[in-house]
Amino acid sequence: MFLTISTTGTPEHPATDLGYLLHKHPDKAQAFSTSSGTAHVLYPEADVRRCTAALMLEVDAVALVRKSKGKGRGAPDAALAQYVNDRPYAASSLLAVALSSVFSSAMKGVCHARPELPGQARPLRVEVPALPARGGPDLVRRLFEPLGWEVTADPVPLDTEFPEWGASRYARLALDSTALTLAEALRHLYVLFPVLDDAKHYWVAPDEIDKLLRAGEGWLPGHPEQRLITHRYLSRRRSLTRQATERLELVRLAEADDSEVEAIDNAVEAIDGEAEAIDNAVEAETGTEDKPAPLAVQRRDAILAALKRSGAARVLDLGCGQGQLVQALLKDPAFTEIVGVDVSMRALTIASRRLKLDRMGERQASRVTLLQGSLAYTDRRLKGYDAAVLSEVVEHLDLPRLPALEYAVFGSARPRTVLVTTPNVEYNVRWESLPAGHVRHGDHRFEWTRAEFRTWAGAVAERHGYTVAFEPVGPDDPEVGPPTQMAVFTLTSPKEAKAA
Ligand code: SAH
């Protein structure tokens, strides 16, 4: 089996730097003994402009069978298949293992001679003449494209003499990228070759999950095909897949948390600041002496009233922030179970302090749970509740992530009632300190007009079998509407969930 890695260069950044990165001199052909046979490394071309390293693995089929003796099967054709198979020719887990043993420093991104090189992205082309592609060229693309590769995967005909026989399960693969470092590229190959091969191994080493997480660092958590990759890499062992998935989820949440901790600080500050500014604006406009309740309080009251009308007892507060609404819900015994969910561990810590969870009586404490989780992913823990509240949350998600939240809430969790509040951008002109065209706070990824909100909410309701009604929160200005808009969704078809 065979693989080439090529790069291009200039006199200042010669392509032959590839030799340093791989720790293999371009002028030499070298051979290494690996667990599955002899690996040869040679350079078919090596000059300033273009340099190609080839890795050729000569698989020792007989030795492989001997190694797996006792783990194989007894049937005669299975025994024959042990000797006559595609192992010597097709890129597979064996090639992955050879890659990692021959290019181990390169994979780790270590280069003592030229320490600046490994961190630099460079033009790379990887070619594999025979890639077993279970799942077809389409899967090959779904695996590599999200990582920044341009993918060419042409099916290899079963027999060129007999085109009517159709395509084999192998593909000729070419990957091109200018955005990746060599170490990243090697780590992609190391994980994805065995995934595409999808051969069943009877034996999975105990540290296989560690190897996967190490090689997958920085790209596997959050990969759209993360589940498939993990499942196949771990030879479809369910318990291992579950363990790996849980660990990947922790990594992803930790990363999300870092970036979102800041967001939440800003978000909560924004809500307070916004409420105050709007209160001032309202006061200036109406000139009243007796101050209306702050907007944040009006919003909470509107939410509580809508929840009471719906008859909900078990309530989710999604994006609960520092727990003000959870606290208000706890005061009303009609709400028997209250779950606050937020992506930010930090917000949850503050919420738990505000609620004095550690000093609460047992009865009271049994009514409230705080969960860390991202609303951009479906979460089984959120199923089966009467109502969910998204108070001033949707505008904190990037628009492209909104469909994921929509599916997690309306498609998967599917409570009978969903309340969504969000700023009405039209009202911003009434807010004197806000320059025209600006959102209320830097962490708001968008702010909607009443029409935009209605369009989104209407489409969501339609897609998931809900009806929706709208309510103003705060003074309803005849021209620009209220400062906060609220949608009340009610489930009409509990069973059927249309795909998002
Ligand atoms: N609901 C509260 C807080 C709103 S601030 C209130 O009305 O006062 C927005 C909250 O959404 C923040 O706490 C933020 O951490 C949370 N959030 C943002 N993106 C999230 C996501 N993807 N998953 C879960 N929570 C998220």
mmCIF file of N, CA, C and O in Angstrom, residues 16 34 59 108 234 271 273 288 300 347:
data_model
loop_
_atom_site.group_PDB
_atom_site.id
_atom_site.type_symbol
_atom_site.label_atom_id
_atom_site.label_comp_id
_atom_site.label_asym_id
_atom_site.label_seq_id
_atom_site.Cartn_x
_atom_site.Cartn_y
_atom_site.Cartn_z
ATOM 1 N N THR A 16 11.604 21.408 -0.062
ATOM 2 C CA THR A 16 12.377 20.335 0.586
ATOM 3 C C THR A 16 12.374 20.444 2.121
ATOM 4 O O THR A 16 12.861 19.530 2.785
ATOM 5 N N THR A 34 7.964 -2.240 10.803
ATOM 6 C CA THR A 34 6.809 -1.894 11.655
ATOM 7 C C THR A 34 6.056 -3.176 12.005
ATOM 8 O O THR A 34 6.373 -4.243 11.484
ATOM 9 N N VAL A 59 3.260 -5.167 3.261
ATOM 10 C CA VAL A 59 2.626 -5.924 4.349
ATOM 11 C C VAL A 59 3.045 -7.377 4.280
ATOM 12 O O VAL A 59 3.068 -7.984 3.217
ATOM 13 N N LYS A 108 3.466 14.575 15.908
ATOM 14 C CA LYS A 108 3.369 15.365 17.138
ATOM 15 C C LYS A 108 3.677 16.843 16.885
ATOM 16 O O LYS A 108 3.517 17.673 17.772
ATOM 17 N N LEU A 234 -13.401 2.816 16.823
ATOM 18 C CA LEU A 234 -13.348 1.894 17.955
ATOM 19 C C LEU A 234 -14.012 0.562 17.605
ATOM 20 O O LEU A 234 -14.590 -0.099 18.459
ATOM 21 N N ILE A 271 -28.022 42.683 29.778
ATOM 22 C CA ILE A 271 -29.434 42.633 30.159
ATOM 23 C C ILE A 271 -29.719 43.682 31.231
ATOM 24 O O ILE A 271 -30.701 44.408 31.149
ATOM 25 N N GLY A 273 -27.867 46.387 31.914
ATOM 26 C CA GLY A 273 -27.624 47.713 31.335
ATOM 27 C C GLY A 273 -28.770 48.132 30.438
ATOM 28 O O GLY A 273 -29.259 49.266 30.501
ATOM 29 N N THR A 288 -43.280 60.307 33.755
ATOM 30 C CA THR A 288 -44.037 59.962 34.957
ATOM 31 C C THR A 288 -43.173 60.008 36.201
ATOM 32 O O THR A 288 -41.991 59.725 36.158
ATOM 33 N N ARG A 300 -39.888 39.141 33.422
ATOM 34 C CA ARG A 300 -40.053 37.962 34.284
ATOM 35 C C ARG A 300 -41.532 37.767 34.628
ATOM 36 O O ARG A 300 -42.038 36.652 34.590
ATOM 37 N N ALA A 347 -21.810 30.881 34.968
ATOM 38 C CA ALA A 347 -23.148 31.400 35.244
ATOM 39 C C ALA A 347 -23.857 30.475 36.215
ATOM 40 O O ALA A 347 -24.535 30.927 37.151
#
